[in-house]
Coordinates of C-alpha atoms and ligand atoms in Angstrom, one line a residue:
M1 CA -93.5 -50.8 67.8
K2 CA -95.7 -47.0 68.7
Q3 CA -96.2 -45.7 66.5
E4 CA -95.2 -42.1 68.2
D5 CA -92.0 -44.4 68.7
I6 CA -91.3 -44.8 65.5
T7 CA -91.6 -40.9 64.8
K8 CA -88.9 -40.2 67.7
L9 CA -86.9 -42.3 66.2
K10 CA -86.2 -40.9 62.9
K11 CA -85.8 -37.1 64.4
Q12 CA -83.4 -38.2 66.6
S13 CA -81.3 -40.6 64.4
K14 CA -81.5 -37.8 61.1
E15 CA -80.0 -35.3 64.4
I16 CA -77.4 -37.6 65.1
L17 CA -76.9 -38.1 61.3
A18 CA -76.3 -34.2 61.6
K19 CA -74.2 -33.4 64.0
N20 CA -71.7 -36.5 63.3
T21 CA -71.2 -34.5 60.2
Y22 CA -68.1 -32.8 59.7
V23 CA -67.7 -29.6 56.5
L24 CA -64.6 -29.5 55.2
K25 CA -63.7 -26.4 52.0
N26 CA -61.1 -27.1 49.8
N27 CA -59.2 -25.9 46.9
G28 CA -62.9 -24.1 46.5
K29 CA -64.8 -27.6 47.0
T30 CA -66.6 -28.5 49.5
H31 CA -66.7 -32.6 50.8
R32 CA -68.6 -33.5 53.4
W33 CA -68.4 -36.7 55.4
I34 CA -69.8 -38.8 58.8
V35 CA -67.4 -40.1 61.7
P36 CA -68.7 -42.6 64.1
S37 CA -69.1 -40.9 67.1
K38 CA -67.5 -37.5 68.4
Q39 CA -66.8 -39.5 71.8
F40 CA -64.1 -41.1 69.7
Y41 CA -64.4 -41.9 66.8
V42 CA -63.3 -38.6 64.9
H43 CA -62.5 -40.2 61.2
Q44 CA -64.3 -41.6 58.3
W45 CA -64.7 -45.4 58.6
N46 CA -64.8 -47.5 55.6
W47 CA -67.6 -50.0 56.6
D48 CA -70.1 -47.8 58.7
S49 CA -70.0 -45.2 56.1
A50 CA -71.9 -48.1 53.7
T51 CA -74.7 -47.8 56.3
H52 CA -74.3 -43.9 56.5
A53 CA -75.3 -43.6 52.8
M54 CA -78.3 -46.9 53.1
G55 CA -79.5 -44.9 56.2
L56 CA -80.1 -41.6 54.8
V57 CA -80.7 -42.1 50.6
H58 CA -84.7 -41.8 51.3
S59 CA -84.2 -38.7 53.4
D60 CA -81.5 -37.1 53.1
P61 CA -80.4 -38.5 49.7
D62 CA -77.0 -35.8 48.6
L63 CA -75.4 -36.9 52.3
A64 CA -75.1 -39.4 51.5
I65 CA -73.3 -39.5 48.0
D66 CA -71.6 -36.7 49.6
E67 CA -70.6 -40.4 52.3
L68 CA -69.9 -42.6 49.8
R69 CA -68.1 -39.7 47.8
S70 CA -65.9 -38.4 51.1
L71 CA -64.7 -41.7 51.1
V72 CA -63.7 -43.5 48.0
R73 CA -61.4 -40.7 47.1
G74 CA -58.8 -41.3 49.6
Q75 CA -58.5 -44.8 46.8
W76 CA -55.4 -46.0 46.5
E77 CA -53.3 -46.4 43.2
N78 CA -53.3 -49.9 44.2
G79 CA -57.0 -50.0 44.3
L80 CA -57.1 -50.0 48.2
I81 CA -60.6 -48.0 50.0
A82 CA -58.5 -48.3 53.5
Q83 CA -60.2 -49.2 56.9
I84 CA -60.3 -45.0 57.9
R85 CA -59.6 -41.9 55.6
F86 CA -58.7 -39.3 58.8
N87 CA -60.3 -36.3 59.4
P88 CA -57.3 -33.5 58.4
E89 CA -59.0 -31.6 61.3
E90 CA -59.4 -33.8 64.3
K91 CA -56.1 -35.3 66.1
S92 CA -57.5 -37.5 70.2
Y93 CA -57.9 -41.3 67.9
F94 CA -55.3 -43.2 68.6
P95 CA -54.0 -44.7 65.9
G96 CA -53.8 -41.5 64.5
P97 CA -52.5 -40.8 60.8
E98 CA -49.1 -39.7 61.4
L99 CA -48.1 -44.3 62.9
W100 CA -49.3 -45.6 59.6
G101 CA -46.5 -44.7 57.1
T102 CA -49.7 -43.8 54.9
E103 CA -48.1 -40.6 53.9
G104 CA -46.6 -42.0 49.9
F105 CA -50.4 -43.4 49.5
V106 CA -52.0 -40.4 49.2
Q107 CA -54.6 -39.7 46.5
D108 CA -55.7 -35.9 46.1
N109 CA -54.3 -34.8 49.3
V110 CA -56.5 -37.8 51.5
I111 CA -54.4 -39.9 54.5
T112 CA -55.5 -43.0 55.0
S113 CA -55.0 -46.3 57.3
G114 CA -52.9 -48.3 55.1
I115 CA -55.8 -51.8 55.6
T116 CA -59.4 -52.1 54.5
Q117 CA -62.8 -52.8 56.3
P118 CA -65.7 -55.2 55.0
P119 CA -66.3 -54.7 52.0
L120 CA -70.1 -53.8 51.8
L121 CA -69.3 -50.4 50.3
G122 CA -70.9 -52.2 46.7
V123 CA -73.5 -53.5 48.2
A124 CA -74.5 -49.5 50.1
V125 CA -73.7 -47.6 46.0
S126 CA -76.4 -50.6 44.6
Y127 CA -78.9 -49.6 47.3
V128 CA -77.9 -46.1 46.6
Y129 CA -78.7 -46.4 42.6
Q130 CA -81.7 -48.1 43.3
K131 CA -83.6 -45.3 45.8
L132 CA -82.2 -42.4 44.2
Q133 CA -85.4 -40.9 43.6
D134 CA -84.1 -38.8 40.6
R135 CA -82.6 -40.9 38.1
K136 CA -80.5 -38.3 36.5
K137 CA -78.4 -37.8 39.6
A138 CA -78.1 -41.6 40.3
Q139 CA -76.7 -42.2 37.0
E140 CA -74.1 -39.1 37.8
F141 CA -73.4 -40.6 41.1
I142 CA -73.0 -44.3 39.9
A143 CA -70.8 -43.3 36.8
E144 CA -68.9 -41.0 38.9
I145 CA -68.4 -44.2 42.1
L146 CA -69.2 -48.0 39.9
P147 CA -66.0 -47.2 38.4
R148 CA -63.7 -47.2 42.7
V149 CA -65.2 -49.3 43.8
L150 CA -64.7 -51.8 41.0
K151 CA -61.4 -51.5 41.5
Y152 CA -61.5 -52.5 45.0
H153 CA -63.1 -55.5 45.0
E154 CA -60.2 -56.5 41.2
F155 CA -58.1 -55.7 43.8
L156 CA -59.6 -57.4 46.5
K157 CA -59.4 -60.2 44.7
K158 CA -56.4 -59.8 43.7
Y159 CA -54.2 -59.7 46.6
R160 CA -57.0 -61.7 49.3
D161 CA -57.8 -63.9 47.7
P162 CA -54.4 -65.0 45.3
E163 CA -55.0 -68.7 45.6
D164 CA -58.4 -67.9 43.6
S165 CA -60.8 -70.4 46.7
G166 CA -63.1 -68.3 46.6
L167 CA -62.7 -66.9 50.3
L168 CA -60.7 -63.4 51.3
T169 CA -57.8 -63.1 54.3
I170 CA -57.9 -59.8 55.9
V171 CA -54.5 -59.9 57.7
H172 CA -55.7 -57.3 60.5
P173 CA -58.0 -58.2 63.2
W174 CA -59.7 -54.7 62.2
E175 CA -60.1 -55.5 58.7
S176 CA -62.5 -57.8 60.2
G177 CA -65.0 -55.3 61.5
T178 CA -65.4 -57.7 64.5
D179 CA -61.6 -56.7 65.5
N180 CA -62.1 -58.1 69.4
S181 CA -63.9 -61.2 68.2
P182 CA -62.6 -64.3 70.3
R183 CA -62.2 -65.7 67.2
F184 CA -59.4 -64.6 66.1
D185 CA -58.0 -65.2 70.2
T186 CA -55.3 -68.3 69.3
A187 CA -53.6 -66.8 66.3
L188 CA -53.0 -63.8 68.6
E189 CA -51.7 -65.6 71.2
A190 CA -49.6 -67.8 68.5
I191 CA -48.2 -63.7 67.8
K192 CA -45.7 -64.1 71.4
L193 CA -45.2 -61.0 72.9
D194 CA -42.2 -60.9 73.7
S195 CA -41.5 -60.8 69.7
I196 CA -43.3 -57.6 70.0
P197 CA -40.2 -54.8 70.2
E198 CA -40.7 -52.5 73.3
S199 CA -41.4 -49.3 71.6
V200 CA -44.4 -51.2 69.6
K201 CA -45.7 -51.2 73.9
T202 CA -44.3 -48.2 75.2
L203 CA -46.2 -46.6 72.2
V204 CA -50.1 -48.5 73.4
H205 CA -48.6 -47.1 76.6
E206 CA -48.2 -43.8 76.3
Q207 CA -50.5 -42.9 74.0
R208 CA -54.0 -45.5 74.1
I209 CA -56.6 -43.6 74.7
D210 CA -59.6 -45.4 74.0
A211 CA -60.2 -47.2 77.4
T212 CA -59.5 -43.7 79.3
A213 CA -61.9 -41.8 76.7
G214 CA -64.4 -44.5 77.4
D215 CA -65.1 -47.8 79.9
E216 CA -62.0 -49.8 80.0
S217 CA -64.6 -53.0 80.5
H218 CA -65.8 -52.3 77.1
R219 CA -62.4 -52.3 75.0
P220 CA -59.9 -54.4 74.3
R221 CA -56.7 -55.3 76.8
M222 CA -54.1 -54.0 76.7
H223 CA -52.4 -57.4 74.6
D224 CA -54.3 -56.4 72.1
Y225 CA -53.6 -53.2 71.5
Y226 CA -50.0 -54.4 71.4
R227 CA -50.6 -57.2 68.7
Y228 CA -52.6 -54.8 67.0
M229 CA -50.1 -52.1 66.9
H230 CA -47.1 -54.4 66.0
L231 CA -48.9 -55.3 62.7
V232 CA -49.7 -51.9 61.0
T233 CA -45.6 -51.9 62.2
L234 CA -44.6 -54.7 60.3
F235 CA -47.5 -53.3 57.6
K236 CA -45.7 -50.1 57.4
K237 CA -42.5 -51.5 57.6
W238 CA -43.1 -53.2 54.3
N239 CA -44.2 -50.2 52.9
W240 CA -47.3 -51.8 52.3
D241 CA -46.7 -54.0 49.8
P242 CA -50.3 -55.6 49.8
Q243 CA -48.5 -59.2 48.3
K244 CA -46.0 -59.4 51.2
M245 CA -48.8 -58.4 53.7
V246 CA -50.9 -62.0 53.3
A247 CA -47.6 -63.8 52.3
E248 CA -46.3 -63.0 56.3
S249 CA -48.2 -61.5 57.7
P250 CA -48.1 -63.1 61.3
F251 CA -51.8 -62.7 61.1
A252 CA -54.1 -64.1 57.8
N253 CA -57.2 -65.6 58.1
K254 CA -59.7 -66.9 55.4
D255 CA -63.2 -64.7 57.1
I256 CA -66.4 -66.2 56.8
L257 CA -68.8 -62.9 57.4
F258 CA -65.9 -60.4 55.3
S259 CA -66.1 -63.3 52.3
S260 CA -70.2 -63.5 52.8
L261 CA -70.3 -59.0 52.9
W262 CA -67.7 -59.4 49.1
L263 CA -70.7 -61.7 48.2
K264 CA -73.2 -60.2 49.1
A265 CA -71.7 -57.1 47.1
N266 CA -70.9 -58.6 44.0
E267 CA -74.2 -60.0 42.9
D268 CA -75.5 -56.4 44.3
L269 CA -73.0 -55.1 42.0
A270 CA -73.7 -57.0 39.2
E271 CA -77.1 -56.5 39.5
V272 CA -76.4 -52.7 38.6
L273 CA -73.9 -54.0 35.9
E274 CA -76.5 -55.5 33.9
S275 CA -79.2 -52.6 33.7
L276 CA -76.4 -50.8 32.8
E277 CA -75.9 -53.5 30.0
R278 CA -72.4 -53.8 30.7
K279 CA -73.6 -58.2 30.3
E280 CA -69.2 -58.7 30.6
E281 CA -67.8 -57.2 33.6
A282 CA -71.5 -58.5 35.8
K283 CA -70.7 -61.4 34.5
K284 CA -66.9 -61.6 36.4
L285 CA -69.4 -60.4 39.0
Q286 CA -71.5 -62.6 39.6
S287 CA -68.5 -65.7 38.8
W288 CA -66.4 -64.5 41.9
A289 CA -70.1 -64.6 44.2
E290 CA -71.0 -68.1 43.0
Q291 CA -67.7 -69.2 44.0
T292 CA -67.6 -67.7 46.8
R293 CA -71.1 -69.2 47.6
E294 CA -69.8 -72.6 47.2
A295 CA -66.6 -72.0 49.2
I296 CA -68.5 -70.5 52.4
I297 CA -70.5 -73.6 51.5
N298 CA -67.9 -76.1 52.3
T299 CA -66.4 -73.7 55.3
W300 CA -69.2 -75.7 57.3
D301 CA -68.9 -77.9 59.9
E302 CA -70.5 -80.1 60.9
T303 CA -69.2 -81.1 64.6
A304 CA -69.7 -77.2 65.3
K305 CA -73.5 -76.2 62.7
Q306 CA -71.6 -73.9 62.2
Y307 CA -69.6 -71.9 59.6
S308 CA -66.2 -71.9 60.5
D309 CA -62.9 -68.9 59.6
L310 CA -59.6 -70.6 58.4
N311 CA -56.6 -69.2 59.8
V312 CA -53.8 -69.5 57.3
A313 CA -51.2 -67.5 58.7
L314 CA -47.9 -68.4 57.7
G315 CA -48.2 -71.5 55.7
K316 CA -50.9 -72.2 58.4
K317 CA -54.7 -73.8 58.1
E318 CA -56.3 -73.9 60.8
S319 CA -60.2 -75.0 61.2
I320 CA -61.6 -71.1 63.5
K321 CA -64.0 -73.8 65.9
E322 CA -65.7 -70.1 67.7
A323 CA -69.3 -69.4 67.8
T324 CA -69.5 -66.0 67.5
I325 CA -71.7 -64.5 65.4
A326 CA -69.6 -64.7 61.6
T327 CA -71.4 -67.9 61.8
F328 CA -74.5 -65.8 60.8
G329 CA -73.2 -63.3 57.7
P330 CA -73.4 -66.6 54.9
L331 CA -77.0 -66.2 56.1
Y332 CA -76.8 -62.6 54.1
A333 CA -75.6 -63.8 50.8
K334 CA -78.0 -66.4 50.6
A335 CA -75.0 -69.6 50.7
Y336 CA -75.9 -72.6 52.6
T337 CA -77.7 -75.1 51.8
E338 CA -80.8 -75.6 53.2
K339 CA -80.2 -78.4 55.5
Q340 CA -77.5 -75.6 56.8
Y341 CA -80.2 -72.5 57.1
D342 CA -82.3 -75.2 59.3
L343 CA -79.4 -75.6 61.3
L344 CA -78.0 -72.4 61.4
F345 CA -82.0 -71.2 62.4
K346 CA -81.4 -73.6 65.5
K347 CA -78.9 -71.9 66.6
L348 CA -80.3 -68.5 65.8
T349 CA -83.0 -69.1 68.0
D350 CA -81.0 -71.6 70.8
P351 CA -81.9 -69.3 74.4
Q352 CA -78.7 -70.9 75.1
Q353 CA -76.9 -69.9 72.9
F354 CA -77.7 -66.7 70.4
Y355 CA -81.0 -65.9 71.7
P356 CA -81.4 -63.7 74.8
A357 CA -83.1 -60.8 76.0
F358 CA -82.0 -58.9 73.4
P359 CA -80.6 -60.5 70.7
V360 CA -78.1 -61.5 68.2
P361 CA -74.7 -61.5 71.0
S362 CA -71.6 -61.5 68.9
T363 CA -70.2 -64.5 70.4
A364 CA -72.4 -67.7 71.9
L365 CA -73.4 -67.3 75.4
A366 CA -72.6 -70.4 75.6
S367 CA -68.7 -70.3 74.6
P368 CA -65.8 -69.0 77.5
Q369 CA -64.9 -66.4 75.5
F370 CA -68.3 -64.4 75.8
D371 CA -68.6 -60.9 77.6
T372 CA -71.8 -59.4 78.2
A373 CA -70.0 -55.7 77.9
R374 CA -66.2 -56.0 76.1
Y375 CA -66.4 -55.1 72.5
W376 CA -67.3 -58.2 69.7
R377 CA -67.0 -60.8 72.1
G378 CA -70.8 -60.8 74.1
P379 CA -72.5 -57.5 73.1
S380 CA -75.4 -57.0 70.5
W381 CA -75.0 -54.9 67.7
P382 CA -77.3 -52.9 65.5
V383 CA -74.8 -53.5 62.4
T384 CA -74.6 -57.7 62.6
N385 CA -78.3 -58.2 63.5
M386 CA -79.2 -55.5 59.6
F387 CA -78.1 -58.5 58.2
I388 CA -79.2 -61.2 59.8
V389 CA -83.1 -59.0 59.6
D390 CA -82.5 -57.8 55.6
G391 CA -81.3 -62.0 55.3
L392 CA -84.8 -63.7 57.3
S393 CA -86.1 -61.3 54.5
M394 CA -84.5 -63.1 51.5
R395 CA -87.1 -66.5 52.5
Q396 CA -89.7 -64.6 50.9
D397 CA -92.2 -67.8 51.6
D398 CA -90.6 -68.7 54.5
L399 CA -93.5 -67.5 57.8
Q400 CA -90.8 -69.5 61.0
A401 CA -88.3 -67.3 58.8
L402 CA -89.8 -63.5 58.1
K403 CA -91.5 -63.8 61.7
L404 CA -87.8 -64.4 63.4
R405 CA -87.1 -61.0 60.9
D406 CA -90.4 -59.0 62.7
E407 CA -89.0 -60.1 65.9
I408 CA -85.2 -58.8 65.8
L409 CA -85.8 -56.1 64.4
E410 CA -88.7 -54.8 66.8
K411 CA -86.5 -55.2 69.8
T412 CA -83.4 -53.4 68.0
L413 CA -85.4 -50.8 67.0
Q414 CA -87.3 -50.5 70.6
T415 CA -83.3 -51.7 72.2
V416 CA -82.8 -48.4 71.0
V417 CA -85.4 -46.0 71.7
D418 CA -84.9 -47.2 75.5
Q419 CA -80.4 -47.3 75.8
G420 CA -80.5 -44.2 73.0
F421 CA -78.3 -44.3 70.2
F422 CA -74.7 -46.5 71.3
E423 CA -72.2 -48.3 69.7
Y424 CA -73.2 -51.8 71.5
Y425 CA -75.7 -53.7 73.5
S426 CA -76.0 -55.6 76.3
P427 CA -77.6 -59.1 75.1
F428 CA -79.3 -59.7 78.8
G429 CA -81.6 -56.5 77.6
E430 CA -80.2 -54.7 80.5
K431 CA -79.8 -51.0 80.8
R432 CA -76.3 -48.9 82.1
K433 CA -76.8 -46.1 84.3
D434 CA -76.3 -43.7 81.0
G435 CA -77.7 -46.2 78.0
G436 CA -76.6 -49.2 76.5
L437 CA -72.4 -50.4 75.6
G438 CA -69.4 -48.8 74.0
F439 CA -69.5 -45.1 72.6
G440 CA -72.8 -42.4 72.3
E441 CA -74.4 -41.1 69.9
F442 CA -73.2 -43.7 66.9
S443 CA -73.8 -42.9 63.6
W444 CA -74.6 -46.7 62.6
T445 CA -77.3 -47.0 65.3
A446 CA -79.0 -44.2 64.0
A447 CA -78.8 -44.8 60.2
I448 CA -79.3 -48.5 61.1
C449 CA -82.6 -47.4 61.8
L450 CA -83.4 -45.3 59.6
Y451 CA -82.4 -48.1 57.1
L452 CA -84.8 -50.7 58.5
I453 CA -87.7 -48.5 59.8
E454 CA -87.5 -46.8 55.3
R455 CA -87.3 -51.3 54.6
Y456 CA -90.2 -52.6 56.7
L457 CA -92.1 -50.5 58.5
Ligands
9WN1 C1 -61.0 -49.8 64.8 C2 -66.2 -47.3 63.6 C3 -65.5 -48.3 63.8 C4 -66.1 -50.2 63.6 C5 -65.4 -51.0 63.5 C6 -65.1 -51.4 65.0 C7 -64.5 -50.0 66.1 C8 -61.9 -49.2 65.4 C9 -62.0 -49.5 67.4 O1 -64.9 -48.6 65.3 O2 -63.2 -50.2 65.7 O3 -61.2 -50.2 63.5 O4 -61.2 -48.6 67.3 O5 -61.9 -49.7 68.1 O6 -64.9 -52.8 65.8 O7 -66.5 -52.5 63.4 O8 -66.5 -49.5 61.5 O9 -67.3 -47.8 64.4

């Protein structure tokens, strides 16, 4: 990459993150957090924030700390750190705070949604702790944040892996972070549209704004949204009972990507605990990580040559064979046998599946469900590329892996230079008239550029 492009990318990334930062003064305290994009996502999102902090720690460490501090501030009594922490000054996202019925769980005046997102937070906390140059600040940061993150991990282990299998259950596609992925289609179709109350459909019709704020062909379809809101309405009726949500939700998925991030977060946090001489806690997290590693490896499907999610809704146990980006999550967590790695590598570099002009598409090109523009059904995303780049780079003596890493890294950064800071991009590298796909001026695209440049260039 040209040095001038790198310099420009860094400058623009910082500007986008600054522009998307909110400052709120409350009871004499100042709170700051970053929204994903002012064009639509005007609140704070869990796994987005983790990437924001990882990108910012090198250039604005105080903002990186504030970002994580603000996210964990809304932690529930039971340990949940939610998918969305709502911004009291903004009304324009659907479903907004008034639709979740979570007021009873509010801590410190922060209203949140009632579900979670992939647990990248632990990875971010460890990374920020490690990279903070001011070590006194690092110790204060970790003393403040670590108890909350550990409590969140206790929540996830207790409620999302009640059978102690090592694989974590998500109860809503939004919890996967890859919301509209075709790997959820069959499970969602089992929720019959005529079983969804008319009031829910009307609400979606009247209030859904993403498809008008953005391009409808990039967003989920109406029937997906009916089901998304149906699940929210059910959980609200169950007063967000975490046990019931897993046992009785018509959508429950043992998710490979979510579990991979869980594994990586546990290992990274175990290292932090180890360095703090908290050996017993470190051992516990390390053993959770090992258990998950083995469980992920065991989901390998020899025919599809990939890891498989498991539909566990209402007592089912159906292995999901859709070819999506989720199968590369284990690269990031080093959860593979060497034989599996070789097959994964082959899949990743196959131009018919996952290696078009701008890899890595969120759904295999050959899948009948592939769609160039609709979110998580085909487009390439910087966040999943970051996992793959980091995952390949863990293979220290493997020249082939490192070469591929450099190529994906370069293509990711170059695409942002050529098309701007979008939410996602066409895997064929084509540019639309205004740039990439989804919403623009996107924070994690900016943060991931900063992180990748800092780590690899
Ligand atoms: C629902 C904020 C979030 C990301 C998700 C992405 C999208 C929300 C939406 O935006 O999801 O959580 O309304 O579409 O799928 O990964 O965290 O950027």
